Coordinates of C-alpha atoms and ligand atoms in Angstrom, one line a residue:
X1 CA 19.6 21.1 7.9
X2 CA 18.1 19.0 5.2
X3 CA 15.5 21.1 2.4
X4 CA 11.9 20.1 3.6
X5 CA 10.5 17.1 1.4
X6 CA 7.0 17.3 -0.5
X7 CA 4.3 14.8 1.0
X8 CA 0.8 14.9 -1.0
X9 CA -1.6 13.2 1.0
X10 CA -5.6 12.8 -0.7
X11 CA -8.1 12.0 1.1
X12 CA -6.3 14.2 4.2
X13 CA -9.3 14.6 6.6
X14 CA -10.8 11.1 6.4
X15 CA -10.1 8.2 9.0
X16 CA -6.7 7.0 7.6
X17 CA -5.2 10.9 6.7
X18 CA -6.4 11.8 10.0
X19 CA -3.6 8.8 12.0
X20 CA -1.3 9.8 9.1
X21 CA -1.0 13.7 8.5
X22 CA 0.8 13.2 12.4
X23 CA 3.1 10.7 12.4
X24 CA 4.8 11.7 9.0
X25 CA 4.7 15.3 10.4
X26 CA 6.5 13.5 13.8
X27 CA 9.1 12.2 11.5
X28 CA 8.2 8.5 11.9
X29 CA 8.2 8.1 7.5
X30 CA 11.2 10.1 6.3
X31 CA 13.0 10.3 9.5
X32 CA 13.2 13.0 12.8
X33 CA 16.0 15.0 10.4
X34 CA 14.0 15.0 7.6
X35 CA 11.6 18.1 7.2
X36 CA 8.5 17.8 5.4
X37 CA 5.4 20.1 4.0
X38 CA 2.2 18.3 3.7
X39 CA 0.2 18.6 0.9
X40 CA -3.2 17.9 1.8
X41 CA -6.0 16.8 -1.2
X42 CA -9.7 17.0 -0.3
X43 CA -13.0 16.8 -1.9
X44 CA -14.8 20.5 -1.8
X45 CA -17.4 19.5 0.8
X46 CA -14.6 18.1 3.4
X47 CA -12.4 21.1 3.2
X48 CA -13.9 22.8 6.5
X49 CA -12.8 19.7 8.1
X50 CA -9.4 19.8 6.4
X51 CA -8.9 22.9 7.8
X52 CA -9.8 21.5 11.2
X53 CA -7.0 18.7 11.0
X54 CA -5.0 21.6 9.8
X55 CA -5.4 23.3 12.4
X56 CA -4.6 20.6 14.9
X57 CA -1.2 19.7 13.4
X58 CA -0.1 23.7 13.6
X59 CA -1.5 23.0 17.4
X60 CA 0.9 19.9 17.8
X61 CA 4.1 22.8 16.9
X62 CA 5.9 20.0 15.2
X63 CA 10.0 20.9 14.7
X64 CA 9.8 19.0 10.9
X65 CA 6.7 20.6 9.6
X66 CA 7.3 23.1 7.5
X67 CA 4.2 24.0 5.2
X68 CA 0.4 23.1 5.2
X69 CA -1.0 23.2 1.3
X70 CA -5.0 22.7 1.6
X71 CA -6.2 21.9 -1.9
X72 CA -9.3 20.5 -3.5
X73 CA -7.5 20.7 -6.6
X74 CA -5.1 17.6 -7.9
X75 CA -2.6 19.8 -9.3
X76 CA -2.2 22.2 -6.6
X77 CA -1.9 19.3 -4.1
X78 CA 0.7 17.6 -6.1
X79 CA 3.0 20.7 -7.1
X80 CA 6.6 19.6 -6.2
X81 CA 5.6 16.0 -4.8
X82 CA 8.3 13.8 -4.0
X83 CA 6.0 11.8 -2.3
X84 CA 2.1 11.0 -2.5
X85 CA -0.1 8.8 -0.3
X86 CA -3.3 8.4 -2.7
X87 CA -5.7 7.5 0.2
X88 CA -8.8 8.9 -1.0
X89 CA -11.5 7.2 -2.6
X90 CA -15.1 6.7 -3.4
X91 CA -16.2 3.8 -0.4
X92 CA -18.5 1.1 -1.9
X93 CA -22.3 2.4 -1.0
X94 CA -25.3 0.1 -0.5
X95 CA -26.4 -1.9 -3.8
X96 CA -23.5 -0.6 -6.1
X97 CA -21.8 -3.4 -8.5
X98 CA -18.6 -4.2 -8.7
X99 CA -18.0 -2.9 -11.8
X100 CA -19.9 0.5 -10.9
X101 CA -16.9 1.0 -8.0
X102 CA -14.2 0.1 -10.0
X103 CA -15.4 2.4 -12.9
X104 CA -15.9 5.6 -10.3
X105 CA -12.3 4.9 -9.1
X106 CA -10.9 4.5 -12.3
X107 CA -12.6 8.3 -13.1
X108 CA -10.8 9.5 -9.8
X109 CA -7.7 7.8 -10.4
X110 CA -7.1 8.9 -14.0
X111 CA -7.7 12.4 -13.1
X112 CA -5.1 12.5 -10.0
X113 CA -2.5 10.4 -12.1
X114 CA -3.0 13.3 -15.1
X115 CA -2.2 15.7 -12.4
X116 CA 0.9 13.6 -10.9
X117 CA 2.6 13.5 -14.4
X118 CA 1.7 16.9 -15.1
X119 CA 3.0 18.7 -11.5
X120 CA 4.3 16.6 -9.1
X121 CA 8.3 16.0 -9.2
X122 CA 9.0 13.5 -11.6
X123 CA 12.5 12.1 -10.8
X124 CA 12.1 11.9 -6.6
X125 CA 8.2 10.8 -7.0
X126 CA 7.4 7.8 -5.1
X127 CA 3.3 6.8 -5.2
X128 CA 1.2 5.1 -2.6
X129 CA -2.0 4.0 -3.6
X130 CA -3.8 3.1 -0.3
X131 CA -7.4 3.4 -1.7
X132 CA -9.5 0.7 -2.8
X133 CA -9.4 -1.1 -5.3
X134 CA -5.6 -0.1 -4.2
X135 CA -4.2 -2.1 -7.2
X136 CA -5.8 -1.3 -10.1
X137 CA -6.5 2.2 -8.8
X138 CA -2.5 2.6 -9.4
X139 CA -2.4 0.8 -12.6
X140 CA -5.0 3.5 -13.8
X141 CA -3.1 6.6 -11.8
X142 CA 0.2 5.1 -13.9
X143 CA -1.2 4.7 -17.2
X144 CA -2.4 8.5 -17.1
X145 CA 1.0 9.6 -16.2
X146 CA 3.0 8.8 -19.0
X147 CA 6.0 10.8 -18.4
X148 CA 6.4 9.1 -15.1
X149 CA 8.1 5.6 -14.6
X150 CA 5.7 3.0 -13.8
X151 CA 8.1 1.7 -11.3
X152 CA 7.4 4.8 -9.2
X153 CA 3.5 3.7 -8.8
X154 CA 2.6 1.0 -5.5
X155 CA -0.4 -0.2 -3.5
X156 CA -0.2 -1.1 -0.4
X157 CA 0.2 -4.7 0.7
X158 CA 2.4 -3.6 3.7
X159 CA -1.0 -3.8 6.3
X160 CA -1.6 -7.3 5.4
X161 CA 2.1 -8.1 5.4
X162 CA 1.9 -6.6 9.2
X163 CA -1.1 -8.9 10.1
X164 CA 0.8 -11.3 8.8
X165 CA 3.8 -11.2 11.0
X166 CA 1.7 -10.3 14.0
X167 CA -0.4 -13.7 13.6
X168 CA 2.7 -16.0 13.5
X169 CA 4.6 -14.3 16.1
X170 CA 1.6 -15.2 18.4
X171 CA 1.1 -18.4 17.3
X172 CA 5.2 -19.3 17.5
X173 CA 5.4 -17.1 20.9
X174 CA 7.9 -14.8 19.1
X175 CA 9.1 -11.6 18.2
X176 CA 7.7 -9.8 14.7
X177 CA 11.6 -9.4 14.0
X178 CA 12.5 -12.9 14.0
X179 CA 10.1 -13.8 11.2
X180 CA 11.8 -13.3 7.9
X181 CA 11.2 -14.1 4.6
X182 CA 7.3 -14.3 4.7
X183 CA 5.3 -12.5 2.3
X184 CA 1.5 -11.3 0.8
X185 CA 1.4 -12.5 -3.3
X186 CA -1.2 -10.9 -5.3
X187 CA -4.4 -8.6 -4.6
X188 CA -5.3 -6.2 -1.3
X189 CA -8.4 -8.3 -1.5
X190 CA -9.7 -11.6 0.0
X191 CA -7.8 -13.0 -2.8
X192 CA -4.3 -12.3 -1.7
X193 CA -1.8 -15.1 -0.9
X194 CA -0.2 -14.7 2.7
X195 CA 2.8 -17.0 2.0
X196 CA 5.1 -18.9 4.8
X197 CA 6.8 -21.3 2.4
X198 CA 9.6 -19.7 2.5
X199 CA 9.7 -17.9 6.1
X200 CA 12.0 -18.2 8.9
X201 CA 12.1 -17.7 12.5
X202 CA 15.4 -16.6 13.9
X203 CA 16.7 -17.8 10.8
X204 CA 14.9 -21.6 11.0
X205 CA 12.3 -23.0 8.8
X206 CA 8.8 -22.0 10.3
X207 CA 8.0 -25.7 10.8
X208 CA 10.3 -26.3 14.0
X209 CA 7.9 -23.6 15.2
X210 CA 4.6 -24.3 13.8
X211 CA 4.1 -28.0 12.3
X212 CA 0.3 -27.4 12.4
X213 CA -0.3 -27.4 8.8
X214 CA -3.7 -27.1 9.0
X215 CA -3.1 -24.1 11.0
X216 CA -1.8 -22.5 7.9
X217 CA -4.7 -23.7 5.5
X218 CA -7.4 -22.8 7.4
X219 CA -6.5 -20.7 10.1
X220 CA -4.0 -18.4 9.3
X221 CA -4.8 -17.5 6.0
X222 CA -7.9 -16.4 5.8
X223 CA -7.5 -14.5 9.0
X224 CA -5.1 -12.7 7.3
X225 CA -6.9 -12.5 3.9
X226 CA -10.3 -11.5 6.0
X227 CA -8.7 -9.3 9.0
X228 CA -10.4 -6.1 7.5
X229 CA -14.2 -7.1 7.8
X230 CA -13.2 -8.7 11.4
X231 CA -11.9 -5.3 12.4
X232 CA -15.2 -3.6 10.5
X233 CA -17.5 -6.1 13.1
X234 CA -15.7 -5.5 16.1
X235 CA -15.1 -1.7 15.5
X236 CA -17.8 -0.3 13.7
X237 CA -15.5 0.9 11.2
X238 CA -12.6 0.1 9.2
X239 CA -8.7 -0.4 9.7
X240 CA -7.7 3.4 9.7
X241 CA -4.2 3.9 12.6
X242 CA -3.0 0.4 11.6
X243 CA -3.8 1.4 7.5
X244 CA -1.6 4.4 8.8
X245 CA 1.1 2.8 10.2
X246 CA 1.7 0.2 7.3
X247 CA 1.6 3.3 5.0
X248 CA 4.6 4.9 7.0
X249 CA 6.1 1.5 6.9
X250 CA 6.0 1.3 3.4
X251 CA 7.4 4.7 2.3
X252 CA 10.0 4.4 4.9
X253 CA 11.3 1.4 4.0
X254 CA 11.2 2.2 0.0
X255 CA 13.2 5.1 0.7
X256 CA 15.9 3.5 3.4
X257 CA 15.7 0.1 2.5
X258 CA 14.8 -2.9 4.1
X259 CA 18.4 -4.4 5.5
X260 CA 18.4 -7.1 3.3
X261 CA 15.1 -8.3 4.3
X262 CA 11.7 -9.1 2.3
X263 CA 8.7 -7.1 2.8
X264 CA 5.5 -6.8 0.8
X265 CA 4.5 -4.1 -1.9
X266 CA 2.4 -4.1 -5.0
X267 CA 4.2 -3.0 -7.6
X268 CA 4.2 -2.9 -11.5
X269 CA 4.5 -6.3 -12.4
X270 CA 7.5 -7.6 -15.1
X271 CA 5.6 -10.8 -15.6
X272 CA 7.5 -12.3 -12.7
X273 CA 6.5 -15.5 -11.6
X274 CA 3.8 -15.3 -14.1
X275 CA 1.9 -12.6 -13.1
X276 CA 0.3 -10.6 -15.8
X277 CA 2.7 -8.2 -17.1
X278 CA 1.8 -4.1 -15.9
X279 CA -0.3 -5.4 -12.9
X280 CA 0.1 -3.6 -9.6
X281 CA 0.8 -7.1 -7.8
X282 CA 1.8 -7.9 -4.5
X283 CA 5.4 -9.3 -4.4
X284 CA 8.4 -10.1 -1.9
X285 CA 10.5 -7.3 -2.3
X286 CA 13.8 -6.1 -0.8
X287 CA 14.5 -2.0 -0.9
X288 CA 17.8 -0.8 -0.9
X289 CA 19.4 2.3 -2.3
X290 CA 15.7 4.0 -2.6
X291 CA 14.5 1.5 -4.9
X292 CA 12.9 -1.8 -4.5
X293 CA 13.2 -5.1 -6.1
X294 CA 11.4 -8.2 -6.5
X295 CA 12.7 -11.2 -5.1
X296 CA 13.6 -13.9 -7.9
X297 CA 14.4 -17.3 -7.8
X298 CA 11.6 -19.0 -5.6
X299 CA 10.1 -22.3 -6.3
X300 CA 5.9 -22.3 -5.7
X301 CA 4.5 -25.4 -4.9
X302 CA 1.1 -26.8 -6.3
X303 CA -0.9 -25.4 -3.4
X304 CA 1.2 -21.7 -3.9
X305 CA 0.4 -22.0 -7.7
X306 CA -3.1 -22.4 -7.3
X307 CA -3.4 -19.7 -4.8
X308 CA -1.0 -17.2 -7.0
X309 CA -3.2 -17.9 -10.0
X310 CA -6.4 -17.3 -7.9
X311 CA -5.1 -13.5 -7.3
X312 CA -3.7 -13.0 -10.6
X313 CA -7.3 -13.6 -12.1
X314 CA -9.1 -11.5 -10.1
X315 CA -6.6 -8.3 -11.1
X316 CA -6.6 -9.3 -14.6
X317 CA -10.8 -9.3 -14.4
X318 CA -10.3 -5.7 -12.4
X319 CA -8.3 -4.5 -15.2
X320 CA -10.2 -5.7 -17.8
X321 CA -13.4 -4.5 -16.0
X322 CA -12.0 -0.5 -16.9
X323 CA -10.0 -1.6 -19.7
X324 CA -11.9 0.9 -21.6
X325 CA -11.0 3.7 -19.4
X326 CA -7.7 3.5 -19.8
X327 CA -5.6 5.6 -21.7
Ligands
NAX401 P1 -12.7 7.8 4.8 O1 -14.0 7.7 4.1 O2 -12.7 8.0 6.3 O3 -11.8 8.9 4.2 C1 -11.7 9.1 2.8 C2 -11.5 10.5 2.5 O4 -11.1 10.7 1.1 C3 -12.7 11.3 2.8 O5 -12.4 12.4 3.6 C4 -13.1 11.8 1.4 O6 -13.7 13.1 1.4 C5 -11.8 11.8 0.7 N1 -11.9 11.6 -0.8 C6 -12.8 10.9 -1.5 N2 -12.6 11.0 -2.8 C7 -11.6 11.9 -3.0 C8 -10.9 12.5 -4.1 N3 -11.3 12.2 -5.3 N4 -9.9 13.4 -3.8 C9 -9.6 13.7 -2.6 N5 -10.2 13.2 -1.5 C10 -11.1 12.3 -1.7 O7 -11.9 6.4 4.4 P2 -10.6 5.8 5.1 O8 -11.0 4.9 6.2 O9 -9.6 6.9 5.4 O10 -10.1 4.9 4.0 C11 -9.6 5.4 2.8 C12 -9.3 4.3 1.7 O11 -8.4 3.4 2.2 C13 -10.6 3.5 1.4 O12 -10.7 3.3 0.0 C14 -10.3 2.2 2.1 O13 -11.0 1.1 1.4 C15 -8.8 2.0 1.9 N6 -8.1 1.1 2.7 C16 -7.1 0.4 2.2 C17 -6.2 -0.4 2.9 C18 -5.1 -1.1 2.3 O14 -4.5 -1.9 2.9 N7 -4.7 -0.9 1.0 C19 -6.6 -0.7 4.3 C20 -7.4 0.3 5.0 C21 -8.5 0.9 4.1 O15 -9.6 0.1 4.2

């Protein structure tokens, strides 16, 4: 059989780790031939829990899993990584500013990237960044790990991507796999740019399907952009199995490629379509051969432009806001 792989997962025992610990364990991210040793990162005063979770996967006997590392240090938890789902992070709490949550992220972030490019294996590595502000939390974990490729660094646009495709195939009465070529530009904020230009259903222009193109404008897109809060109101508390699910979606597909087809995924920007250059910004991409790349070549019309632009401000103002921080 295959050697087991090594999967860090921060923030192990909170809602999201807790949906994801299991289903990469059950094979769903690297595959039901792929083993794996999970590599679980938690703050000190959660590792009782952690060891509860812990305790609960050994109880699920899984055939793949082949280690349990319980760590609340970032360089135990990322010796060996090939892989590392960087899902902790400190939540916004009542009356803090913008800037105050960016700059206690940044302080997390630099430290786990230090440890990354100190322990964790440096040619397989492949980086999620699932914790808010997703983005510019993995601009900040790249910039402190030097010795890594930047290229091996994403946030995760792949749960709006998902609401995405779930919205039009209800509106179009559809299947999720016949919409192609649709894709999230920008931010995992309220600012991202849920884009249909370009999308297809069963290989025809969206519009024989939905002609409603007010729909679209004020509809469709800002459901999209604001389907977190609507699941914070109707459930008490935010996305954590679908957060999961996109997660596994995105490291599965990075690593085994995406058949030719676009999917969404924050990654260091090359100026592309004029985004500012060493962003973590939301693109089309298409994976193949265990490495993604951004889709070239499309034309953005006046109202894509001014939506693009939109998102591209508000990272650049992110960045800028812990510019100082960085290394
Ligand atoms: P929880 O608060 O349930 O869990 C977070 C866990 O991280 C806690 O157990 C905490 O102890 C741990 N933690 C905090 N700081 C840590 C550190 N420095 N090192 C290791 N562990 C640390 O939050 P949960 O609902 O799981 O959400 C986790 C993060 O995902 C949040 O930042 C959330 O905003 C973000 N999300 C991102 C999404 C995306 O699409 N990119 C969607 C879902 C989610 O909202």
């Amino acid at each position: 059989g295959k050697a087991p792989l090594r999967v860090a997962i921060t923030g192990a025992s909170g809602q999201i780790g807790y949906q994801l610990l299991f289903r990469i364990a059950s094979g769903d991210m690297l595959g039901k031939d792929q083993p794996v040793i999970l590599q679980c990162l938690e703050l000190p005063g959660a590792m009782n829990a952690l060891k509860g979770v812990s305790m609960e996967l050994d109880d699920c006997a899984f055939p793949l899993l082949k280690g349990i590392v319980q760590s609340d240090n970032p360089e135990v938890a990322f010796e060996g990584a090939d892989y590392a789902l960087l899902v902790g992070a400190k939540p916004r709490s009542k009356g803090m500013e913008r800037g105050d949550l960016l700059a206690a992220n940044a302080q997390i972030f630099s430290v786990q990237g230090k440890a990354l490019d100190k322990t964790a294996n440096r040619d397989t590595l492949r980086v999620l960044v699932v914790g808010n502000p997703a983005n510019t939390n993995a601009l900040i974990a790249a910039r402190n790990a030097p010795n890594i490729d930047p290229k091996r660094f994403s946030a995760m646009t792949r749960l709006d991507h998902n609401r995405g495709l779930a919205q039009l195939s209800q509106k179009a009465n559809c299947s999720v796999t016949d919409i192609t070529d649709f894709c999230i530009w920008g931010n995992h904020s309220a600012t991202q740019y849920p884009d249909i230009t370009s999308t297809k259903i069963s290989g025809k222009s969206i519009s024989n399907y939905i002609s409603d193109n007010a729909w679209i404008k004020d509809n469709f897109i800002p459901t999209v952009q604001q389907r977190g809060a609507a699941i914070i109101a109707a459930r008490g508390l935010s996305s954590a199995a679908s957060a999961a699910s996109a997660a596994i979606d995105h490291m599965r597909d990075w690593t085994y490629g995406t058949n030719g087809q676009w999917t969404s995924m924050a990654v260091f920007s090359d100026g592309s379509y004029g985004a500012d250059k060493g962003l973590y910004f939301s693109y089309p991409v298409i994976c193949k051969n265990g490495q993604y790349e951004i889709v070239q070549g499309l034309k953005l019309d006046q109202f894509s432009k001014e939506r693009f632009d939109v998102t591209n401000k508000e990272l650049i103002s992110e960045r800028d806001a812990i510019a100082h921080l960085l290394p």
